[in-house]
Short mmCIF file of C-alpha atoms in Angstrom, two decimals:
data_model
loop_
_atom_site.label_atom_id
_atom_site.label_comp_id
_atom_site.label_asym_id
_atom_site.label_seq_id
_atom_site.Cartn_x
_atom_site.Cartn_y
_atom_site.Cartn_z
CA MET D 1 40.17 29.15 -66.07
CA THR D 2 37.85 29.77 -63.10
CA ALA D 3 35.62 31.99 -65.23
CA LEU D 4 35.36 29.32 -67.94
CA PHE D 5 34.43 26.70 -65.32
CA ILE D 6 31.66 28.94 -63.93
CA LEU D 7 30.36 29.55 -67.44
CA ALA D 8 30.31 25.83 -68.22
CA LEU D 9 28.56 25.04 -64.95
CA LEU D 10 25.88 27.66 -65.56
CA LEU D 11 25.31 26.45 -69.09
CA THR D 12 24.95 22.88 -67.80
CA ILE D 13 22.40 23.91 -65.17
CA THR D 14 20.34 26.14 -67.42
CA GLY D 15 20.48 23.66 -70.24
CA ALA D 16 18.57 21.17 -68.08
CA SER D 17 15.06 22.41 -68.80
CA GLN D 18 12.46 22.45 -66.06
CA HIS D 19 9.15 20.88 -66.97
CA PRO D 20 6.42 22.68 -65.04
CA PHE D 21 3.09 21.07 -64.20
CA GLN D 22 1.09 20.92 -67.41
CA TYR D 23 -1.93 23.04 -66.48
CA THR D 24 -2.70 23.03 -70.21
CA ALA D 25 -1.13 21.71 -73.36
CA GLU D 26 -0.23 25.06 -74.86
CA HIS D 27 3.24 25.37 -73.32
CA ASP D 28 5.10 23.64 -76.08
CA SER D 29 7.81 24.72 -78.47
CA LYS D 30 5.49 27.21 -80.17
CA GLU D 31 5.13 29.33 -77.03
CA ALA D 32 8.72 30.54 -77.05
CA SER D 33 8.53 31.49 -80.74
CA THR D 34 5.19 33.33 -80.60
CA PRO D 35 4.91 35.13 -77.27
CA TYR D 36 2.31 37.80 -76.66
CA GLN D 37 3.58 41.30 -77.36
CA PHE D 38 2.21 44.05 -75.13
CA LYS D 39 0.93 47.13 -76.95
CA TRP D 40 2.64 49.57 -74.60
CA PRO D 41 5.36 49.42 -71.91
CA ILE D 42 4.19 48.83 -68.35
CA HIS D 43 5.64 51.01 -65.61
CA LYS D 44 2.68 52.40 -63.67
CA VAL D 45 0.28 49.94 -62.01
CA ALA D 46 -3.04 50.49 -60.18
CA ILE D 47 -4.18 47.96 -57.56
CA ILE D 48 -7.89 47.90 -56.76
CA GLY D 49 -8.41 46.79 -53.17
CA ALA D 50 -6.33 46.63 -49.99
CA GLY D 51 -6.95 43.11 -48.71
CA CYS D 52 -4.31 40.44 -48.25
CA GLY D 53 -3.92 39.77 -52.01
CA ALA D 54 -3.66 43.45 -52.88
CA LEU D 55 -1.05 44.12 -50.19
CA VAL D 56 1.05 41.13 -51.32
CA ALA D 57 0.79 42.41 -54.89
CA TYR D 58 1.85 45.89 -53.77
CA GLY D 59 4.97 44.51 -52.11
CA GLU D 60 5.88 42.42 -55.14
CA PHE D 61 5.35 45.22 -57.67
CA ALA D 62 7.22 47.74 -55.50
CA ARG D 63 10.20 45.35 -55.30
CA MET D 64 10.15 45.02 -59.07
CA GLY D 65 10.46 48.80 -59.45
CA TYR D 66 6.96 49.65 -60.69
CA GLN D 67 5.16 52.85 -59.75
CA VAL D 68 2.25 51.45 -57.75
CA ARG D 69 -0.94 52.99 -56.35
CA ILE D 70 -3.50 51.23 -54.14
CA PHE D 71 -7.13 52.31 -54.19
CA GLU D 72 -9.33 51.13 -51.31
CA ARG D 73 -12.92 52.23 -50.82
CA ASP D 74 -12.81 51.72 -47.04
CA SER D 75 -10.73 53.68 -44.52
CA PRO D 76 -8.45 50.86 -43.27
CA PRO D 77 -7.14 47.90 -45.28
CA GLU D 78 -9.47 44.90 -44.91
CA ALA D 79 -10.64 42.01 -46.55
CA ASP D 80 -24.36 46.66 -53.12
CA PHE D 81 -21.68 48.46 -55.13
CA ARG D 82 -23.33 51.09 -57.38
CA PRO D 83 -21.16 53.53 -59.33
CA HIS D 84 -21.56 57.17 -58.27
CA LEU D 85 -20.47 59.25 -61.23
CA PRO D 86 -19.91 63.03 -61.32
CA PRO D 87 -22.41 65.27 -63.16
CA GLU D 88 -22.16 65.02 -66.92
CA ASN D 89 -19.79 67.29 -68.83
CA VAL D 90 -17.95 68.62 -65.78
CA LEU D 91 -14.20 69.06 -65.93
CA LEU D 92 -12.21 66.77 -63.64
CA PRO D 93 -11.07 67.02 -60.93
CA TYR D 94 -14.52 68.00 -59.64
CA GLU D 95 -15.61 68.46 -56.03
CA GLU D 96 -18.98 68.91 -54.31
CA ASP D 97 -19.51 70.15 -50.74
CA PHE D 98 -22.55 69.19 -48.68
CA ASP D 99 -23.35 71.22 -45.54
CA ASN D 100 -26.16 71.18 -42.98
CA VAL D 101 -26.91 67.57 -43.77
CA ASP D 102 -28.79 65.25 -41.44
CA PRO D 103 -26.07 63.22 -39.60
CA ARG D 104 -27.96 60.05 -40.52
CA GLU D 105 -27.57 60.93 -44.19
CA VAL D 106 -23.84 61.53 -43.68
CA ALA D 107 -23.54 58.10 -42.08
CA GLU D 108 -25.53 56.55 -44.92
CA MET D 109 -23.31 58.21 -47.53
CA LYS D 110 -20.22 56.92 -45.72
CA ARG D 111 -21.64 53.39 -45.70
CA GLY D 112 -22.50 53.70 -49.38
CA GLN D 113 -18.94 54.74 -50.17
CA SER D 114 -17.20 51.83 -48.48
CA ALA D 115 -19.95 49.19 -48.29
CA PRO D 116 -20.08 47.23 -45.01
CA SER D 117 -17.81 44.26 -44.61
CA PRO D 118 -19.48 40.84 -45.00
CA ILE D 119 -18.01 39.72 -41.66
CA TRP D 120 -20.26 38.87 -38.74
CA ASP D 121 -19.19 39.23 -35.14
CA SER D 122 -18.21 35.63 -34.40
CA LEU D 123 -16.63 34.87 -37.77
CA GLY D 124 -13.04 33.71 -37.63
CA SER D 125 -10.47 32.07 -39.84
CA THR D 126 -11.41 28.68 -41.25
CA GLY D 127 -7.75 27.65 -41.41
CA PRO D 128 -4.83 27.29 -39.00
CA ARG D 129 -2.44 30.12 -38.28
CA GLN D 130 0.32 28.75 -40.49
CA ASP D 131 -2.02 28.79 -43.51
CA THR D 132 -3.30 32.29 -42.77
CA GLN D 133 -0.19 34.39 -42.74
CA PHE D 134 2.14 36.42 -44.91
CA ARG D 135 5.48 34.68 -45.19
CA GLU D 136 7.14 38.10 -45.03
CA LEU D 137 5.55 38.78 -41.65
CA PRO D 138 4.78 35.60 -39.66
CA TRP D 139 2.31 35.62 -36.79
CA PRO D 140 3.75 36.29 -33.30
CA ASP D 141 4.30 33.12 -31.30
CA HIS D 142 1.60 33.92 -28.74
CA ILE D 143 -1.19 33.78 -31.35
CA PRO D 144 -3.08 30.42 -31.23
CA ILE D 145 -1.82 27.95 -33.81
CA SER D 146 -4.75 25.67 -34.59
CA LYS D 147 -8.05 26.34 -36.28
CA THR D 148 -11.49 25.80 -34.74
CA LEU D 149 -11.26 22.85 -32.35
CA ASP D 150 -13.85 20.10 -31.90
CA PHE D 151 -14.19 18.00 -28.76
CA TRP D 152 -16.69 15.38 -27.73
CA ASP D 153 -19.09 16.54 -25.05
CA PRO D 154 -19.94 13.48 -22.89
CA ILE D 155 -23.00 15.17 -21.37
CA PHE D 156 -24.78 15.87 -24.64
CA ASN D 157 -23.05 13.03 -26.50
CA ASP D 158 -22.27 15.49 -29.29
CA LEU D 159 -19.54 17.59 -30.85
CA THR D 160 -19.05 20.97 -29.23
CA LEU D 161 -17.49 23.74 -31.27
CA LEU D 162 -14.99 26.06 -29.66
CA PRO D 163 -14.51 29.63 -30.90
CA PRO D 164 -12.08 30.05 -33.81
CA ALA D 165 -8.43 30.36 -32.83
CA LEU D 166 -8.03 33.35 -35.16
CA THR D 167 -10.92 35.79 -34.81
CA HIS D 168 -11.66 38.42 -37.41
CA ASN D 169 -10.18 40.99 -35.00
CA HIS D 170 -6.88 39.05 -35.07
CA LEU D 171 -6.94 39.04 -38.86
CA GLN D 172 -7.97 42.68 -39.13
CA ARG D 173 -5.06 43.85 -36.98
CA TYR D 174 -2.66 41.50 -38.73
CA ILE D 175 -3.55 42.75 -42.21
CA ARG D 176 -3.24 46.34 -41.07
CA ALA D 177 0.15 45.55 -39.54
CA PHE D 178 1.25 44.08 -42.88
CA ALA D 179 0.08 47.26 -44.63
CA SER D 180 2.20 49.28 -42.18
CA PHE D 181 5.10 46.89 -42.85
CA HIS D 182 4.99 48.17 -46.45
CA GLY D 183 4.20 51.76 -45.43
CA VAL D 184 0.72 51.86 -46.99
CA ASN D 185 -1.61 51.67 -43.99
CA SER D 186 -4.34 54.28 -43.82
CA ASN D 187 -2.43 56.27 -41.16
CA ASP D 188 0.89 56.19 -43.03
CA ASN D 189 -0.13 59.07 -45.33
CA SER D 190 1.61 57.31 -48.19
CA PRO D 191 1.24 58.79 -51.67
CA ASN D 192 1.06 55.21 -52.92
CA ALA D 193 -2.28 54.45 -51.23
CA SER D 194 -5.61 56.26 -51.43
CA TYR D 195 -8.22 55.15 -48.88
CA ASN D 196 -11.91 56.11 -48.83
CA THR D 197 -11.52 56.04 -52.59
CA ARG D 198 -13.69 54.05 -54.95
CA VAL D 199 -12.78 53.10 -58.47
CA GLU D 200 -15.95 53.98 -60.36
CA ARG D 201 -14.77 53.11 -63.87
CA VAL D 202 -11.73 51.83 -65.72
CA ASP D 203 -11.58 52.85 -69.38
CA LYS D 204 -9.09 52.29 -72.16
CA ARG D 205 -6.82 55.26 -72.74
CA TYR D 206 -5.67 56.35 -76.19
CA SER D 207 -2.95 58.59 -77.54
CA SER D 208 -1.99 59.88 -80.95
CA LEU D 209 0.96 58.50 -82.87
CA ASN D 210 1.71 60.16 -86.20
CA GLY D 211 -1.90 61.22 -86.40
CA THR D 212 -3.18 57.72 -85.62
CA LYS D 213 -5.22 56.86 -82.52
CA VAL D 214 -3.43 54.10 -80.60
CA GLU D 215 -4.13 52.30 -77.32
CA ALA D 216 -1.92 53.60 -74.53
CA GLY D 217 -3.18 52.26 -71.17
CA TRP D 218 -6.03 52.76 -68.71
CA THR D 219 -7.78 55.74 -67.11
CA LEU D 220 -9.37 55.27 -63.68
CA LEU D 221 -12.30 57.47 -62.64
CA LEU D 222 -11.97 57.81 -58.86
CA ARG D 223 -14.31 59.04 -56.13
CA LYS D 224 -13.21 60.04 -52.64
CA PHE D 225 -15.54 60.61 -49.70
CA ILE D 226 -14.35 63.04 -47.02
CA GLN D 227 -16.42 63.60 -43.88
CA THR D 228 -15.78 67.19 -42.74
CA GLY D 229 -18.12 67.20 -39.71
CA THR D 230 -21.07 65.44 -38.13
CA SER D 231 -23.41 67.16 -40.60
CA SER D 232 -21.15 67.83 -43.57
CA TYR D 233 -19.03 66.02 -46.12
CA LYS D 234 -17.53 66.46 -49.54
CA VAL D 235 -17.04 64.21 -52.52
CA ARG D 236 -14.23 64.55 -55.00
CA TRP D 237 -13.91 62.92 -58.44
CA TRP D 238 -10.73 62.79 -60.48
CA THR D 239 -8.90 60.57 -62.96
CA GLU D 240 -5.48 58.92 -63.00
CA ASP D 241 -3.72 57.12 -65.83
CA PHE D 242 -2.01 53.74 -65.55
CA ASP D 243 -0.34 51.21 -67.80
CA ALA D 244 -1.89 48.18 -66.09
CA VAL D 245 -4.51 47.31 -63.48
CA VAL D 246 -4.51 44.59 -60.81
CA VAL D 247 -7.99 43.52 -59.69
CA SER D 248 -7.89 42.39 -56.06
CA SER D 249 -11.18 43.75 -54.75
CA GLY D 250 -12.54 40.40 -53.59
CA ARG D 251 -15.95 38.90 -54.20
CA TYR D 252 -17.48 38.74 -50.73
CA ASN D 253 -19.41 41.99 -50.64
CA ALA D 254 -23.09 41.35 -49.87
CA PRO D 255 -23.35 41.56 -46.07
CA ASN D 256 -26.49 41.51 -43.91
CA TYR D 257 -26.07 39.04 -41.05
CA ARG D 258 -24.16 40.40 -38.07
CA ARG D 259 -24.95 38.79 -34.69
CA PRO D 260 -27.18 36.01 -33.31
CA GLU D 261 -28.74 38.21 -30.60
CA GLU D 262 -31.00 39.71 -33.28
CA PHE D 263 -32.75 36.33 -33.60
CA ILE D 264 -33.47 35.46 -29.94
CA ASN D 265 -36.46 33.08 -29.63
CA GLN D 266 -37.34 33.53 -33.32
CA THR D 267 -38.00 30.87 -35.92
CA VAL D 268 -35.37 31.36 -38.61
CA LEU D 269 -35.01 29.84 -42.08
CA ILE D 270 -31.49 29.89 -43.54
CA ILE D 271 -31.26 29.11 -47.25
CA GLY D 272 -27.96 27.71 -48.48
CA GLY D 273 -25.77 24.85 -47.33
CA SER D 274 -22.30 26.15 -48.06
CA VAL D 275 -19.85 27.98 -45.79
CA SER D 276 -21.95 31.02 -44.86
CA GLY D 277 -25.22 29.13 -44.46
CA SER D 278 -23.81 26.37 -42.26
CA GLU D 279 -21.74 28.74 -40.11
CA ILE D 280 -24.63 31.17 -39.62
CA ALA D 281 -26.84 28.21 -38.64
CA GLU D 282 -24.21 27.23 -36.08
CA ASP D 283 -23.93 30.80 -34.84
CA ILE D 284 -27.64 31.37 -34.20
CA SER D 285 -28.46 27.86 -32.96
CA GLY D 286 -28.03 28.87 -29.33
CA LYS D 287 -30.18 32.01 -29.60
CA ALA D 288 -33.00 31.28 -32.06
CA GLY D 289 -36.08 29.45 -30.92
CA LYS D 290 -35.98 27.21 -33.98
CA ALA D 291 -33.53 27.17 -36.88
CA PHE D 292 -33.97 25.49 -40.26
CA LEU D 293 -31.23 25.11 -42.86
CA SER D 294 -32.42 24.54 -46.43
CA VAL D 295 -29.90 22.61 -48.52
CA ARG D 296 -30.46 21.70 -52.14
CA LYS D 297 -29.70 18.26 -53.51
CA ASP D 298 -25.96 17.72 -53.76
CA GLU D 299 -25.18 17.96 -57.47
CA ASP D 300 -21.54 18.79 -56.86
CA SER D 301 -18.65 16.41 -57.07
CA GLY D 302 -15.07 16.18 -55.89
CA VAL D 303 -13.82 19.02 -53.72
CA LEU D 304 -17.18 20.78 -53.36
CA GLN D 305 -18.97 17.60 -52.36
CA GLU D 306 -16.43 16.75 -49.68
CA ALA D 307 -16.41 20.33 -48.41
CA ARG D 308 -20.19 20.34 -48.10
CA LYS D 309 -20.17 17.08 -46.16
CA ARG D 310 -17.68 18.52 -43.68
CA LEU D 311 -19.65 21.73 -43.30
CA LEU D 312 -22.99 20.02 -42.73
CA SER D 313 -21.46 17.58 -40.26
CA ARG D 314 -20.68 20.58 -38.03
CA VAL D 315 -24.24 21.94 -37.98
CA PRO D 316 -25.60 21.57 -34.41
CA ARG D 317 -28.31 18.96 -33.99
CA ASN D 318 -30.90 21.52 -32.85
CA VAL D 319 -30.82 22.95 -36.39
CA SER D 320 -33.25 21.13 -38.73
CA ILE D 321 -31.74 20.44 -42.15
CA ILE D 322 -34.50 20.50 -44.79
CA PRO D 323 -34.52 20.02 -48.59
CA GLU D 324 -34.38 22.66 -51.28
CA ILE D 325 -37.17 25.23 -51.50
CA LYS D 326 -39.52 24.84 -54.44
CA SER D 327 -41.47 28.08 -54.00
CA PHE D 328 -42.72 30.79 -51.71
CA HIS D 329 -46.52 30.86 -51.79
CA SER D 330 -48.24 34.12 -52.67
CA LEU D 331 -49.47 36.32 -49.85
CA HIS D 332 -53.18 36.38 -49.09
CA LYS D 333 -55.16 38.96 -50.98
CA SER D 334 -57.39 41.31 -49.04
CA THR D 335 -61.02 41.92 -49.92
CA SER D 336 -60.97 45.38 -48.33
CA SER D 337 -57.51 46.78 -48.96
CA GLY D 338 -57.17 48.97 -52.03
CA SER D 339 -53.70 47.56 -52.69
CA GLY D 340 -55.08 44.07 -53.12
CA TYR D 341 -53.00 42.69 -50.22
CA ASP D 342 -53.35 42.81 -46.47
CA SER D 343 -51.40 45.64 -44.88
CA GLY D 344 -48.65 44.86 -42.40
CA ILE D 345 -46.57 41.70 -42.00
CA GLN D 346 -48.19 38.43 -43.04
CA PRO D 347 -47.15 34.86 -42.30
CA GLY D 348 -45.54 33.36 -45.37
CA VAL D 349 -45.71 29.79 -46.59
CA VAL D 350 -42.71 27.92 -47.98
CA GLU D 351 -43.06 24.78 -50.09
CA LEU D 352 -40.12 22.39 -50.29
CA ILE D 353 -39.13 20.40 -53.34
CA ASN D 354 -40.46 17.20 -51.72
CA GLY D 355 -43.93 18.72 -51.27
CA THR D 356 -43.63 19.61 -47.59
CA VAL D 357 -45.24 22.94 -46.69
CA LEU D 358 -43.78 25.02 -43.83
CA SER D 359 -44.87 28.28 -42.27
CA GLY D 360 -44.36 30.36 -39.15
CA PHE D 361 -40.92 31.76 -39.95
CA ASP D 362 -40.04 35.06 -38.31
CA ARG D 363 -36.90 35.70 -40.36
CA ILE D 364 -35.34 34.33 -43.54
CA ILE D 365 -31.59 34.59 -44.22
CA LEU D 366 -30.43 34.09 -47.80
CA ALA D 367 -26.98 32.49 -47.85
CA THR D 368 -27.13 31.23 -51.42
CA GLY D 369 -23.65 32.31 -52.40
CA PHE D 370 -21.70 35.39 -53.43
CA ARG D 371 -21.56 36.57 -57.01
CA TYR D 372 -18.60 37.83 -58.98
CA THR D 373 -18.99 41.41 -60.10
CA LEU D 374 -16.62 44.03 -61.48
CA PRO D 375 -18.77 47.18 -61.55
CA TYR D 376 -15.86 49.35 -62.66
CA PHE D 377 -15.57 47.24 -65.85
CA PRO D 378 -19.14 47.47 -67.23
CA GLN D 379 -17.77 47.12 -70.76
CA TYR D 380 -16.71 43.57 -69.91
CA HIS D 381 -20.06 42.46 -68.47
CA ASP D 382 -22.61 40.61 -70.60
CA ILE D 383 -25.61 39.30 -68.66
CA ASP D 384 -27.29 37.98 -71.81
CA LEU D 385 -24.83 35.13 -72.31
CA ARG D 386 -25.82 31.73 -70.96
CA PRO D 387 -23.26 29.40 -69.33
CA ASN D 388 -22.77 27.49 -72.61
CA GLU D 389 -22.61 30.61 -74.80
CA THR D 390 -19.75 32.87 -75.86
CA ILE D 391 -19.45 35.88 -78.19
CA PRO D 392 -19.57 34.50 -81.76
CA ALA D 393 -16.42 34.54 -83.87
CA GLY D 394 -16.25 37.62 -86.05
CA ASP D 395 -18.22 39.76 -83.59
CA ASP D 396 -16.46 43.00 -82.66
CA ARG D 397 -17.43 42.70 -79.02
CA PRO D 398 -14.79 41.37 -76.60
CA GLN D 399 -15.39 38.13 -74.76
CA PRO D 400 -16.70 39.25 -71.35
CA LEU D 401 -15.30 38.71 -67.89
CA ILE D 402 -18.66 38.56 -66.07
CA THR D 403 -21.98 37.06 -67.17
CA ASP D 404 -24.24 35.49 -64.52
CA GLY D 405 -21.84 36.11 -61.64
CA THR D 406 -21.02 32.47 -60.90
CA HIS D 407 -17.56 32.69 -62.44
CA VAL D 408 -15.00 34.90 -64.15
CA ARG D 409 -14.34 33.84 -67.73
CA SER D 410 -11.84 34.76 -70.46
CA LEU D 411 -8.80 34.47 -68.19
CA HIS D 412 -5.44 32.83 -68.87
CA LEU D 413 -4.28 30.85 -65.82
CA ASP D 414 -6.99 32.77 -63.93
CA LEU D 415 -4.48 35.63 -63.82
CA PHE D 416 -4.64 37.55 -67.11
CA TYR D 417 -7.61 38.82 -69.13
CA ILE D 418 -6.95 37.30 -72.53
CA GLU D 419 -8.57 40.17 -74.42
CA GLU D 420 -6.26 42.62 -72.66
CA PRO D 421 -3.49 41.05 -70.51
CA THR D 422 -2.66 44.40 -68.89
CA ILE D 423 -5.57 43.55 -66.58
CA GLY D 424 -4.43 41.06 -63.93
CA PHE D 425 -6.37 39.22 -61.24
CA ILE D 426 -5.36 38.17 -57.73
CA ASN D 427 -7.26 35.58 -55.66
CA MET D 428 -10.38 35.27 -57.80
CA ASN D 429 -10.54 31.51 -57.29
CA VAL D 430 -12.51 29.59 -54.68
CA GLY D 431 -10.86 26.98 -52.48
CA ILE D 432 -7.40 28.53 -52.23
CA ASP D 433 -5.14 29.66 -49.42
CA THR D 434 -5.45 33.35 -50.26
CA PHE D 435 -2.40 34.47 -48.28
CA LEU D 436 -0.03 32.00 -49.92
CA PHE D 437 -1.53 31.82 -53.40
CA SER D 438 -1.45 35.60 -53.82
CA GLU D 439 2.36 35.54 -53.55
CA PHE D 440 2.69 33.32 -56.61
CA ALA D 441 -0.05 35.10 -58.55
CA ALA D 442 1.51 38.52 -57.90
CA SER D 443 4.95 37.21 -58.82
CA ALA D 444 3.69 35.82 -62.12
CA ILE D 445 1.85 39.00 -63.09
CA SER D 446 4.71 41.32 -62.14
CA LYS D 447 7.29 39.25 -64.00
CA VAL D 448 5.18 39.00 -67.14
CA TRP D 449 4.51 42.74 -67.18
CA GLY D 450 8.19 43.37 -66.49
CA GLY D 451 9.36 41.20 -69.39
CA GLU D 452 10.97 38.50 -67.24
CA ALA D 453 8.36 35.94 -68.33
CA LYS D 454 6.31 35.63 -71.50
CA LEU D 455 2.70 34.81 -72.21
CA PRO D 456 1.83 32.68 -75.22
CA SER D 457 0.14 34.36 -78.16
CA THR D 458 -3.48 35.49 -77.88
CA GLU D 459 -4.55 32.60 -80.09
CA GLN D 460 -2.75 30.09 -77.89
CA MET D 461 -4.23 31.58 -74.72
CA TRP D 462 -7.73 31.21 -76.19
CA ASP D 463 -6.99 27.64 -77.29
CA THR D 464 -5.99 26.86 -73.71
CA HIS D 465 -9.10 28.50 -72.32
CA TRP D 466 -11.50 26.73 -74.71
CA GLN D 467 -9.86 23.39 -73.89
CA ARG D 468 -10.35 24.08 -70.19
CA LEU D 469 -14.00 24.88 -70.90
CA ARG D 470 -14.43 21.62 -72.83
CA ASP D 471 -12.84 19.74 -69.94
CA ALA D 472 -15.41 21.39 -67.65
CA GLY D 473 -18.27 19.92 -69.71
CA GLY D 474 -18.61 22.70 -72.29
CA ALA D 475 -20.33 25.22 -70.01
CA TYR D 476 -19.22 27.67 -67.37
CA SER D 477 -20.46 27.09 -63.83
CA ARG D 478 -19.76 28.05 -60.23
CA GLN D 479 -17.19 25.23 -60.13
CA PHE D 480 -15.19 26.79 -62.96
CA MET D 481 -13.16 28.93 -60.52
CA LEU D 482 -12.86 26.19 -57.90
CA TYR D 483 -9.41 24.84 -57.06
CA GLY D 484 -9.19 23.01 -53.75
CA PRO D 485 -5.90 21.80 -52.19
CA VAL D 486 -4.82 19.46 -55.00
CA LYS D 487 -5.41 21.84 -57.88
CA GLU D 488 -4.06 24.81 -55.94
CA THR D 489 -0.81 22.95 -55.22
CA ALA D 490 -0.55 21.91 -58.86
CA MET D 491 -1.11 25.51 -60.01
CA ILE D 492 1.55 26.84 -57.64
CA ARG D 493 4.00 24.24 -58.93
CA TYR D 494 3.09 25.18 -62.48
CA ILE D 495 3.68 28.90 -61.85
CA VAL D 496 7.01 28.22 -60.13
CA GLY D 497 8.16 25.90 -62.92
CA TRP D 498 7.01 28.28 -65.64
CA LEU D 499 8.74 31.32 -64.11
CA ASN D 500 11.91 29.37 -63.33
CA GLN D 501 12.00 27.97 -66.86
CA MET D 502 11.64 31.46 -68.31
CA ARG D 503 14.43 32.66 -66.05
CA CYS D 504 16.69 29.78 -67.10
CA ASP D 505 15.98 30.43 -70.78
CA MET D 506 16.95 34.08 -70.35
CA VAL D 507 20.19 33.12 -68.55
CA VAL D 508 21.08 30.75 -71.39
CA VAL D 509 20.48 33.47 -73.98
CA ARG D 510 22.54 35.92 -71.93
CA LEU D 511 25.43 33.47 -71.50
CA ARG D 512 25.46 32.58 -75.18
CA PHE D 513 25.71 36.27 -75.98
CA LEU D 514 28.62 36.57 -73.57
CA GLU D 515 30.34 33.61 -75.24
CA LYS D 516 30.13 35.24 -78.65
CA SER D 517 31.33 38.61 -77.41
CA GLU D 518 34.14 36.94 -75.45
CA PHE D 519 33.10 38.62 -72.21
CA LEU D 520 32.47 36.67 -69.02
CA LEU D 521 30.00 37.56 -66.27
CA LEU D 522 31.60 36.69 -62.91
#
């Protein structure tokens, strides 16, 4: 009697369908009848990167029982990439040793392997502690709670900005502690993590079935840099096979600016009015002789517009905000130099869009925005496509992931590559809480690959994507990957509702089977 009551209660609960946030219109009755069928089983997963999203994904996939490997090009986990391929026609694994090398060249090779972090000395978290933490491993109580504080300075009658509560050193140590929490820090010697290792290429792998060539997964070409002395190093290339790949390598990878002391008493022009530009302007304002921040006309709307207003309101008043740059004038030609131009450094002239002409700048910092790039997937790049163009129907080429770098296209829920859903993405969106959002993204990907949740058919995923593109005005743009608090919350609710609904549907099917077989699960 008790068993029958439990069964009835479970059937009542699971029979009450959840209705997740309707991110698109494709999740209707057709989805359950025509789910996407993966071409091969997924057991072995590669994660590219070792930042917060990658480490969250590692924990989730490990809990789900996958064989997981992390590949990180730097030595510790942290938040100008050119592939370095082995010589042609060599058998892998292949290794080269370099001895009696100038130590400066060794250092340059090491930098080229890992690429410097795009973090300058004073950069800190833009959010409070509670929004910048792993729920598995909360911050210690002694760490400051709030984000950057503002207070009114009565002497200067202005806002004064205090240092960030969470510095990048806080975050660096915290992320490394979380890696150690899962046993995959660089000093843990875990077989599940390979540091100083770059993923140079990811290619489709094939096998033979009854004499027929069939798709079977992915092969990663990997490159490891090993410094063996102050004047020696070696490089090793090899390949590893995987069933699926998680891309969590980030998009902030074009660093130059480091510290304001390099600009003491100089006249500096900063181009770009978003996060980096405004914060760099703030950082150097106390050191530079003069600082100018060039901001183009605000063509954004919604979240981006409000964010820009907040950012520019924080720029110190000794920084001159100027309009968009129309052009850089040509340098003066020389009548005596054989090259046609004067030798040495010349003063440049900048013309603004309103006709104003400025000169006398000592340094120019370009902060015009980061670009999406996936250099290990060159087969899914197409730089010839314009924002309003796609691969024509009937063409054998796949729809690309990357075109002009302002966005990532061809994704379902910004998580799965529609052309090949065994490629998953973590934290590729702008305007999200990366620590929190990665938990839900990793959970969705792991459950889909593990069969606990289903994707709609390829046709339905494309229908959803094209509708999203139409809603965005019919062309991709840098706002295509933008969420912001409202959309991020809605997406998290959608993912939770979708996964819970899938789980309930599976419980109902399981219980109905038990009813028919007259067995009860207690």
